[in-house]
Structure formats: C-alpha cells, structure tokens
Short mmCIF file of C-alpha atoms and ligand atoms in Angstrom, two decimals:
data_model
loop_
_atom_site.label_atom_id
_atom_site.label_comp_id
_atom_site.label_asym_id
_atom_site.label_seq_id
_atom_site.Cartn_x
_atom_site.Cartn_y
_atom_site.Cartn_z
CA UNK A 1 -29.64 9.20 61.89
CA UNK A 2 -32.37 7.46 59.88
CA UNK A 3 -33.59 4.18 61.28
CA UNK A 4 -32.61 1.40 58.81
CA UNK A 5 -34.80 -1.21 60.45
CA UNK A 6 -37.73 -1.05 57.94
CA UNK A 7 -35.36 -1.36 54.98
CA UNK A 8 -33.47 -4.14 56.70
CA UNK A 9 -36.64 -6.11 57.47
CA UNK A 10 -37.85 -5.68 53.90
CA UNK A 11 -34.48 -6.82 52.53
CA UNK A 12 -34.31 -9.86 54.81
CA UNK A 13 -37.81 -10.86 53.72
CA UNK A 14 -36.90 -10.47 50.04
CA UNK A 15 -33.74 -12.52 50.57
CA UNK A 16 -35.72 -15.27 52.24
CA UNK A 17 -38.16 -15.22 49.33
CA UNK A 18 -35.54 -15.33 46.54
CA UNK A 19 -36.36 -18.33 44.42
CA UNK A 20 -33.15 -18.43 42.39
CA UNK A 21 -29.50 -17.44 42.59
CA UNK A 22 -30.25 -14.63 40.11
CA UNK A 23 -33.05 -13.24 42.26
CA UNK A 24 -30.80 -13.44 45.29
CA UNK A 25 -28.06 -11.53 43.50
CA UNK A 26 -30.51 -8.75 42.67
CA UNK A 27 -31.13 -8.37 46.41
CA UNK A 28 -27.41 -8.27 47.10
CA UNK A 29 -26.90 -5.48 44.55
CA UNK A 30 -29.89 -3.55 45.91
CA UNK A 31 -28.50 -3.61 49.46
CA UNK A 32 -24.71 -4.03 49.30
CA UNK A 33 -23.91 -2.96 45.74
CA UNK A 34 -22.10 0.33 45.09
CA UNK A 35 -25.40 2.20 44.95
CA UNK A 36 -27.23 -0.07 47.38
CA UNK A 37 -28.97 1.44 50.34
CA UNK A 38 -26.46 0.04 52.88
CA UNK A 39 -23.57 1.50 50.94
CA UNK A 40 -25.36 4.86 50.71
CA UNK A 41 -26.00 4.80 54.47
CA UNK A 42 -22.27 4.14 55.06
CA UNK A 43 -21.48 7.18 52.92
CA UNK A 44 -23.53 9.43 55.26
CA UNK A 45 -21.02 8.70 58.03
CA UNK A 46 -18.61 11.23 56.52
CA UNK A 47 -21.02 14.10 57.10
CA UNK A 48 -21.65 13.27 60.76
CA UNK A 49 -20.15 14.67 63.89
CA UNK A 50 -17.78 12.29 65.68
CA UNK A 51 -20.35 11.66 68.38
CA UNK A 52 -23.07 10.82 65.90
CA UNK A 53 -20.68 8.64 63.97
CA UNK A 54 -19.70 6.67 67.05
CA UNK A 55 -23.30 5.56 67.40
CA UNK A 56 -24.25 5.32 63.71
CA UNK A 57 -21.21 3.44 62.37
CA UNK A 58 -21.56 0.23 64.42
CA UNK A 59 -25.32 0.25 63.78
CA UNK A 60 -24.92 0.44 59.99
CA UNK A 61 -22.12 -2.15 60.05
CA UNK A 62 -24.32 -4.46 62.04
CA UNK A 63 -27.09 -4.12 59.44
CA UNK A 64 -24.57 -4.74 56.68
CA UNK A 65 -23.27 -7.88 58.40
CA UNK A 66 -26.77 -9.18 59.04
CA UNK A 67 -27.75 -8.73 55.38
CA UNK A 68 -24.46 -10.29 54.13
CA UNK A 69 -24.91 -13.31 56.41
CA UNK A 70 -28.49 -13.76 55.26
CA UNK A 71 -27.38 -13.66 51.62
CA UNK A 72 -24.59 -16.21 52.23
CA UNK A 73 -26.93 -18.58 54.01
CA UNK A 74 -29.59 -18.28 51.33
CA UNK A 75 -26.98 -18.78 48.60
CA UNK A 76 -25.77 -22.02 50.18
CA UNK A 77 -29.35 -23.25 50.49
CA UNK A 78 -30.18 -22.41 46.86
CA UNK A 79 -27.00 -24.15 45.61
CA UNK A 80 -27.72 -27.28 47.62
CA UNK A 81 -31.27 -27.37 46.24
CA UNK A 82 -29.97 -26.95 42.69
CA UNK A 83 -27.52 -29.87 43.14
CA UNK A 84 -30.28 -31.97 44.64
CA UNK A 85 -32.52 -31.31 41.63
CA UNK A 86 -29.69 -32.13 39.21
CA UNK A 87 -28.91 -35.43 40.95
CA UNK A 88 -32.58 -36.36 40.93
CA UNK A 89 -32.96 -35.66 37.22
CA UNK A 90 -29.78 -37.56 36.29
CA UNK A 91 -30.61 -40.76 38.11
CA UNK A 92 -29.78 -43.98 36.21
CA UNK A 93 -32.10 -46.88 36.73
CA UNK A 94 -29.65 -49.76 36.88
CA UNK A 95 -32.44 -52.28 37.03
CA UNK A 96 -33.46 -51.53 33.41
CA UNK A 97 -32.40 -54.18 30.86
CA UNK A 98 -29.37 -53.27 28.69
CA UNK A 99 -30.31 -51.88 25.29
CA UNK A 100 -30.08 -54.36 22.40
CA UNK A 101 -26.66 -54.21 20.72
CA UNK A 102 -25.50 -56.03 17.58
CA UNK A 103 -23.86 -59.35 18.47
CA UNK A 104 -20.54 -60.19 16.85
CA UNK A 105 -19.52 -63.76 16.09
CA UNK A 106 -16.27 -65.67 15.70
CA UNK A 107 -15.41 -66.45 12.07
CA UNK A 108 -15.20 -70.19 11.32
CA UNK A 109 -11.53 -69.79 10.31
CA UNK A 110 -10.68 -68.25 13.68
CA UNK A 111 -12.72 -70.94 15.40
CA UNK A 112 -10.86 -73.71 13.56
CA UNK A 113 -7.49 -72.09 14.33
CA UNK A 114 -8.43 -72.11 18.03
CA UNK A 115 -9.46 -75.76 17.73
CA UNK A 116 -6.13 -76.62 16.07
CA UNK A 117 -4.17 -74.89 18.82
CA UNK A 118 -6.19 -76.67 21.49
CA UNK A 119 -5.72 -80.15 20.00
CA UNK A 120 -2.04 -79.77 19.16
CA UNK A 121 -1.25 -78.15 22.51
CA UNK A 122 -2.47 -81.35 24.08
CA UNK A 123 0.11 -83.22 21.98
CA UNK A 124 2.89 -80.90 23.17
CA UNK A 125 3.00 -78.55 20.17
CA UNK A 126 3.52 -74.80 20.54
CA UNK A 127 2.08 -72.21 18.13
CA UNK A 128 4.60 -70.32 15.98
CA UNK A 129 4.08 -67.39 13.62
CA UNK A 130 6.04 -65.72 10.85
CA UNK A 131 5.69 -62.68 8.59
CA UNK A 132 3.18 -62.66 5.73
CA UNK A 133 5.54 -60.38 3.77
CA UNK A 134 8.37 -62.83 3.37
CA UNK A 135 11.67 -62.90 1.53
CA UNK A 136 12.48 -65.18 -1.33
CA UNK A 137 15.08 -67.10 0.68
CA UNK A 138 12.73 -68.19 3.50
CA UNK A 139 9.76 -68.86 1.20
CA UNK A 140 11.70 -70.84 -1.43
CA UNK A 141 15.47 -71.22 -1.29
CA UNK A 142 15.74 -72.49 2.28
CA UNK A 143 12.95 -74.96 1.46
CA UNK A 144 15.15 -76.50 -1.19
CA UNK A 145 13.70 -74.54 -4.09
CA UNK A 146 16.56 -72.57 -5.55
CA UNK A 147 15.96 -69.98 -8.21
CA UNK A 148 15.72 -72.37 -11.11
CA UNK A 149 13.50 -74.88 -9.32
CA UNK A 150 10.36 -75.67 -11.36
CA UNK A 151 8.21 -75.98 -8.22
CA UNK A 152 8.47 -72.22 -7.81
CA UNK A 153 6.39 -71.72 -10.93
CA UNK A 154 3.51 -73.68 -9.37
CA UNK A 155 3.12 -71.18 -6.56
CA UNK A 156 1.62 -68.22 -8.52
CA UNK A 157 3.59 -65.86 -6.31
CA UNK A 158 2.75 -62.21 -5.64
CA UNK A 159 6.12 -60.45 -5.77
CA UNK A 160 6.76 -56.90 -4.57
CA UNK A 161 8.52 -54.48 -6.90
CA UNK A 162 12.21 -54.56 -5.90
CA UNK A 163 12.77 -52.23 -2.96
CA UNK A 164 16.52 -51.91 -3.35
CA UNK A 165 18.96 -53.59 -5.77
CA UNK A 166 20.70 -55.62 -3.04
CA UNK A 167 17.68 -56.55 -0.96
CA UNK A 168 16.34 -60.05 -1.42
CA UNK A 169 13.16 -60.21 -3.45
CA UNK A 170 10.13 -59.71 -1.19
CA UNK A 171 6.83 -61.52 -1.70
CA UNK A 172 3.58 -62.48 -0.01
CA UNK A 173 4.32 -65.91 1.45
CA UNK A 174 2.78 -68.64 -0.69
CA UNK A 175 2.66 -71.16 2.15
CA UNK A 176 3.29 -71.42 5.90
CA UNK A 177 6.40 -73.58 5.34
CA UNK A 178 8.85 -70.63 5.77
CA UNK A 179 7.84 -70.61 9.45
CA UNK A 180 9.61 -74.01 9.70
CA UNK A 181 12.87 -72.34 8.69
CA UNK A 182 12.46 -69.29 10.94
CA UNK A 183 11.54 -71.41 13.96
CA UNK A 184 14.41 -73.88 13.52
CA UNK A 185 16.89 -71.02 13.06
CA UNK A 186 15.59 -69.38 16.24
CA UNK A 187 15.08 -72.39 18.49
CA UNK A 188 17.16 -75.18 17.01
CA UNK A 189 16.19 -78.81 17.64
CA UNK A 190 14.30 -80.59 19.11
CA UNK A 191 11.19 -78.67 18.11
CA UNK A 192 7.46 -79.36 17.94
CA UNK A 193 5.17 -76.68 16.54
CA UNK A 194 2.20 -75.72 14.44
CA UNK A 195 2.06 -72.46 12.48
CA UNK A 196 -1.41 -71.40 11.36
CA UNK A 197 -1.80 -68.30 9.21
CA UNK A 198 -2.65 -66.52 5.99
CA UNK A 199 -0.98 -67.35 2.69
CA UNK A 200 -1.33 -65.77 -0.76
CA UNK A 201 -1.42 -66.98 -4.33
CA UNK A 202 -2.49 -65.30 -7.53
CA UNK A 203 -5.36 -67.68 -8.10
CA UNK A 204 -9.13 -67.24 -7.93
CA UNK A 205 -12.22 -69.38 -8.59
CA UNK A 206 -14.92 -71.17 -6.55
CA UNK A 207 -12.36 -73.25 -4.68
CA UNK A 208 -9.38 -70.87 -4.73
CA UNK A 209 -9.07 -67.38 -3.27
CA UNK A 210 -5.97 -65.14 -3.54
CA UNK A 211 -5.66 -65.28 0.25
CA UNK A 212 -6.34 -68.47 2.18
CA UNK A 213 -5.19 -70.21 5.35
CA UNK A 214 -2.82 -73.04 6.07
CA UNK A 215 -1.50 -74.72 9.14
CA UNK A 216 2.05 -75.95 9.10
CA UNK A 217 3.26 -78.68 11.43
CA UNK A 218 6.86 -79.48 12.26
CA UNK A 219 8.40 -82.06 14.58
CA UNK A 220 12.18 -82.45 14.71
CA UNK A 221 13.84 -84.76 17.20
CA UNK A 222 16.04 -87.85 17.32
CA UNK A 223 14.61 -91.03 15.74
CA UNK A 224 11.51 -89.45 14.20
CA UNK A 225 9.97 -91.53 11.40
CA UNK A 226 6.90 -91.66 9.13
CA UNK A 227 4.99 -93.68 11.74
CA UNK A 228 5.07 -90.65 14.05
CA UNK A 229 3.68 -88.53 11.24
CA UNK A 230 0.81 -90.89 10.53
CA UNK A 231 -0.08 -91.28 14.20
CA UNK A 232 0.01 -87.52 14.75
CA UNK A 233 -2.23 -86.74 11.78
CA UNK A 234 -4.65 -89.52 12.66
CA UNK A 235 -4.86 -88.41 16.27
CA UNK A 236 -5.39 -84.85 15.17
CA UNK A 237 -8.14 -85.64 12.67
CA UNK A 238 -9.99 -87.88 15.13
CA UNK A 239 -10.01 -85.08 17.69
CA UNK A 240 -10.85 -82.42 15.11
CA UNK A 241 -13.74 -84.23 13.40
CA UNK A 242 -14.76 -85.79 16.70
CA UNK A 243 -15.11 -89.31 15.36
CA UNK A 244 -13.03 -92.45 15.71
CA UNK A 245 -13.60 -93.93 12.22
CA UNK A 246 -11.08 -91.69 10.45
CA UNK A 247 -8.99 -93.47 7.82
CA UNK A 248 -5.97 -91.76 6.32
CA UNK A 249 -4.21 -92.73 3.13
CA UNK A 250 -0.66 -91.53 2.64
CA UNK A 251 -0.06 -91.29 -1.10
CA UNK A 252 3.51 -90.99 -2.45
CA UNK A 253 4.10 -87.52 -3.81
CA UNK A 254 6.80 -84.91 -4.25
CA UNK A 255 7.64 -81.73 -2.36
CA UNK A 256 11.12 -80.19 -2.56
CA UNK A 257 11.28 -79.76 1.22
CA UNK A 258 10.40 -83.34 2.20
CA UNK A 259 11.89 -86.72 1.30
CA UNK A 260 9.99 -88.97 1.12
CA UNK A 261 6.86 -86.90 0.51
CA UNK A 262 3.27 -88.00 0.85
CA UNK A 263 -0.11 -86.49 0.21
CA UNK A 264 -2.65 -87.04 2.96
CA UNK A 265 -6.10 -88.27 1.92
CA UNK A 266 -9.05 -88.95 4.20
CA UNK A 267 -11.97 -91.31 3.54
CA UNK A 268 -15.41 -89.66 3.24
CA UNK A 269 -18.94 -90.30 2.02
CA UNK A 270 -21.66 -88.07 0.60
CA UNK A 271 -24.72 -87.35 2.69
CA UNK A 272 -27.07 -85.33 0.54
CA UNK A 273 -24.86 -82.68 -0.99
CA UNK A 274 -22.58 -82.66 2.01
CA UNK A 275 -19.29 -84.51 2.32
CA UNK A 276 -18.94 -86.29 5.62
CA UNK A 277 -15.52 -87.39 6.79
CA UNK A 278 -15.21 -90.99 8.03
CA UNK A 279 -14.81 -94.57 6.89
CA UNK A 280 -12.45 -96.17 4.43
CA UNK A 281 -12.16 -94.35 1.12
CA UNK A 282 -12.33 -97.59 -0.89
CA UNK A 283 -15.51 -98.80 0.83
CA UNK A 284 -18.88 -98.78 -0.92
CA UNK A 285 -20.21 -95.21 -1.28
CA UNK A 286 -16.93 -93.73 -0.10
CA UNK A 287 -14.03 -91.89 -1.70
CA UNK A 288 -10.74 -90.22 -0.77
CA UNK A 289 -10.23 -86.51 -0.40
CA UNK A 290 -6.88 -84.75 -0.25
CA UNK A 291 -6.33 -82.64 2.86
CA UNK A 292 -2.70 -81.61 2.53
CA UNK A 293 0.92 -82.51 2.02
CA UNK A 294 3.55 -83.89 4.34
CA UNK A 295 6.70 -85.91 4.58
CA UNK A 296 10.04 -86.33 6.30
CA UNK A 297 11.92 -83.02 6.35
CA UNK A 298 14.53 -83.02 3.60
CA UNK A 299 18.03 -83.07 5.09
CA UNK A 300 18.99 -80.08 2.96
CA UNK A 301 16.22 -78.08 4.65
CA UNK A 302 17.50 -79.05 8.11
CA UNK A 303 21.00 -78.00 7.05
CA UNK A 304 19.84 -74.66 5.72
CA UNK A 305 17.96 -74.02 8.98
CA UNK A 306 21.10 -74.81 11.00
CA UNK A 307 20.05 -78.26 12.31
CA UNK A 308 22.44 -81.23 11.97
CA UNK A 309 20.63 -83.81 9.76
CA UNK A 310 22.87 -86.62 11.00
CA UNK A 311 21.63 -86.08 14.53
CA UNK A 312 18.04 -85.02 13.94
CA UNK A 313 15.18 -86.07 11.68
CA UNK A 314 11.73 -84.62 11.45
CA UNK A 315 8.39 -84.67 9.77
CA UNK A 316 6.34 -81.76 8.48
CA UNK A 317 2.85 -81.26 7.15
CA UNK A 318 0.77 -78.50 5.63
CA UNK A 319 -3.04 -78.48 5.68
CA UNK A 320 -5.59 -76.10 4.23
CA UNK A 321 -7.51 -74.62 7.15
CA UNK A 322 -10.38 -73.30 5.02
CA UNK A 323 -10.85 -76.72 3.51
CA UNK A 324 -11.04 -78.59 6.81
CA UNK A 325 -13.34 -75.86 8.17
CA UNK A 326 -15.70 -76.33 5.18
CA UNK A 327 -15.67 -80.07 5.71
CA UNK A 328 -16.36 -79.91 9.41
CA UNK A 329 -19.02 -77.21 9.35
CA UNK A 330 -20.70 -77.98 6.02
CA UNK A 331 -19.93 -74.85 4.00
CA UNK A 332 -19.54 -75.29 0.27
CA UNK A 333 -18.34 -71.99 -1.20
CA UNK A 334 -14.90 -70.82 -0.18
CA UNK A 335 -15.50 -67.29 -1.46
CA UNK A 336 -18.22 -66.68 1.16
CA UNK A 337 -15.48 -66.99 3.81
CA UNK A 338 -14.04 -63.66 2.76
CA UNK A 339 -17.13 -61.69 1.65
CA UNK A 340 -17.84 -60.40 5.15
CA UNK A 341 -21.61 -60.84 4.71
CA UNK A 342 -23.08 -60.49 8.22
CA UNK A 343 -25.88 -62.96 7.38
CA UNK A 344 -23.32 -65.65 6.52
CA UNK A 345 -21.32 -64.81 9.62
CA UNK A 346 -24.31 -64.96 11.92
CA UNK A 347 -25.27 -68.33 10.41
CA UNK A 348 -21.85 -70.00 10.35
CA UNK A 349 -20.07 -67.93 13.04
CA UNK A 350 -19.52 -68.97 16.64
CA UNK A 351 -20.46 -67.25 19.86
CA UNK A 352 -17.45 -65.63 21.49
CA UNK A 353 -18.09 -67.62 24.67
CA UNK A 354 -17.78 -70.93 22.78
CA UNK A 355 -14.11 -71.54 23.49
CA UNK A 356 -12.99 -74.89 22.10
CA UNK A 357 -11.73 -77.11 24.91
CA UNK A 358 -10.85 -80.77 24.87
CA UNK A 359 -13.08 -81.43 27.87
CA UNK A 360 -16.19 -79.69 26.49
CA UNK A 361 -15.57 -80.64 22.84
CA UNK A 362 -13.46 -78.75 20.33
CA UNK A 363 -16.35 -78.47 17.91
CA UNK A 364 -18.45 -76.02 19.86
CA UNK A 365 -22.12 -75.97 18.83
CA UNK A 366 -22.70 -73.10 16.43
N1 LIG B 1 3.84 -76.01 1.61
C1 LIG B 1 3.03 -76.92 0.83
C2 LIG B 1 2.06 -76.17 -0.01
O1 LIG B 1 1.64 -75.11 0.36
C3 LIG B 1 2.28 -77.85 1.73
C4 LIG B 1 3.19 -78.78 2.44
C5 LIG B 1 3.53 -80.01 1.90
C6 LIG B 1 3.73 -78.45 3.67
C7 LIG B 1 4.38 -80.87 2.52
C8 LIG B 1 4.59 -79.32 4.32
C9 LIG B 1 4.91 -80.55 3.74
O2 LIG B 1 5.14 -79.02 5.51
O3 LIG B 1 5.73 -81.37 4.38
O4 LIG B 1 1.71 -76.61 -1.05
#
C-alpha cells in the first residue's frame, strides 16, 4: 500500500493556504472529487487481499476524514471572514448630518382652515363636511331656491350631463350651504357647526376663480337671535385677525335661505397698498369691506331639513376663506393661490410644525 502521508500533508497545506471559497473548492475536488487522489486510493481497495484491505481501508478513510474536516473548518473560516468584510464595507455612519431634502409648506388656505377650526372649536362648534359633487335638491331646493328661483341664475353653476333620466341633476356645489341641510337631516337640532370646503362657480378673473373656498357656519337651538350671530362673528374675527378693534357692520340684504338676511362688512384702512382690518369703517381713512353673508335661518329651510321651526331658530353665515386669508396674510392676487408655484408657496406657506393654537396664537409666524 502506498503511503498517502506526503499527499495528505501537501493537501492540508494547500487547504490552509486557500484564500477564497473558490480556491478551497479546487482543493476539495483535487482530493475528494470523483477523480481526486483520495477517491482513487479508495478504489485500489477492491484489488487488495482481505488482509491488506483490513489495514489499508481504515488508513485511507482516516485520511479522507482528516481532509474533509480541514475543508469544513477552512470553509467556515472563509465564510465568517467574508461576512465580516461585508459588514465593514456596509457600515452606516449615523453621526453624519441628514442629506438636504426639499421642504414642503402648508398652503395659506389650509392654514386658515386650521385656524378656523381652532377658533370655532373653542366656541363649541364641530367641523362638518359634505360632498363637492352635490345634487340639485341639497344645493338649491332645500335652501329655499326652487327650480324657478331667480337666485339660482346668480350662481353660475357647473352642471353634470344627466346621468339617468330619474336621477336628480348633479352639480359641483356652488356654496357650502348644502352642508347645513345634510347636517341637520343627520343630527337634528340643537346643532353648532362650521363647514369649510371647496366650492365651484363658472367665473374667472383677478378676484374670482372657478374653484374657491368658503366656510359655512350654522347654529340652531332654542331662543337664538341676531345678537348671537353678531357676537359670534365679532368674537371670531377678533381671534382670527388677532386684534380687539374689529368693527362689524351688518347690512340688510337678501338670501333665500335666511330671513332676515344681512351682509357682514368689516372696517379697514389702507397701509401702503395693503388693506389692514380694524377700526370703524366710517372713520377718517377707513372704509367697509364685505366678508360674507349671514342671517337667521329661514323657517322653510329648517322644515325641509326636518327641524321644527316653531321650536328651534338658528343663524347661519358663509364667508370666503380665500378672501380672509388674503386680508390676514397680505396677498393680493387670488389666482396665485391655485397656480402651485413653489416660490409663492415657500414665501406665503407655513411650516408644518406651526400648528395654530389659541395659546400660542392662531396666526403662526410664516
Ligand atoms: N351661500 C351664500 C353664498 O355662497 C353665502 C351665505 C349667505 C351663506 C348667507 C349663509 C348665509 O349661510 O346665511 O353666496
């Protein structure tokens, strides 16, 4: 029997020297592969006498086991080293500053809506919403504008092509007032809510856009009168514009859904080319500016919304959010609100962390 020791020593040395898993595998094939020298040595057993074989077989098996163990051990070591190298190369340095990313900002309309919610929540109002795709009944009929009512013509309504012959005509709501009807039908009276949202009219110039924002207000309870309306609006505007010298003028007007109806004007003065709210509109250097409509809810509207007008009265108001935002934050072109120009947004927008709160001031610094 040939002595395998020299081959074994050479193989063990080569295994120890293998620098990669590939190199190690070459050594495995050379020794233990089908044509490897260990396998060839095992094949010689068949040609031996039983006595020879009894000595040779355990010797060759021992060599085989020694080589296999050495390969396994080396393989584990090479794999551990490879993992170590990978972990080292993939290290993240968490102490590095974060890369610069574009900063978003809160649109003034969203900011003002948050301010409205904050101020009115403090007065016990909840926030209601309704669909922007509205039906004719909620947008007009239930608000005391039946089909022949002339006030409908003033709304420049976007109608949808009729979906089905029996379905009520669908439209883009022209005001937030239909939310009054939906909320009263759902919750009944008493009720105290604001409903901010988008409204649509087919109208477009420097002060009108086809989509704009309104906030509706509705209070229905027993013994509600115009005094409550005036106090509520005054309290709101003082908090919103953050000044005490707010003067409101309620001017007789007409809306189908209120009786009596008033338009709400606020005193202001000009500072440079900017209008600044405050003071009495008839005072020197001052004038009145219209901010919205309001009035006592028409009893026919209460009836249509399922509220008994002999038990309950209410007041309602509707204000243009874009307009009060322009006034408060000194913007003078309504169209820029909806252009999406990032320069305008970064100038007039608000940091996301500037949440309006009554304690810190609802008019967060921009
Ligand atoms: N819906 C009216 C409009 O868009 C505004 C309005 C006026 C709302 C009087 C009211 C109100 O709730 O009482 O022109």
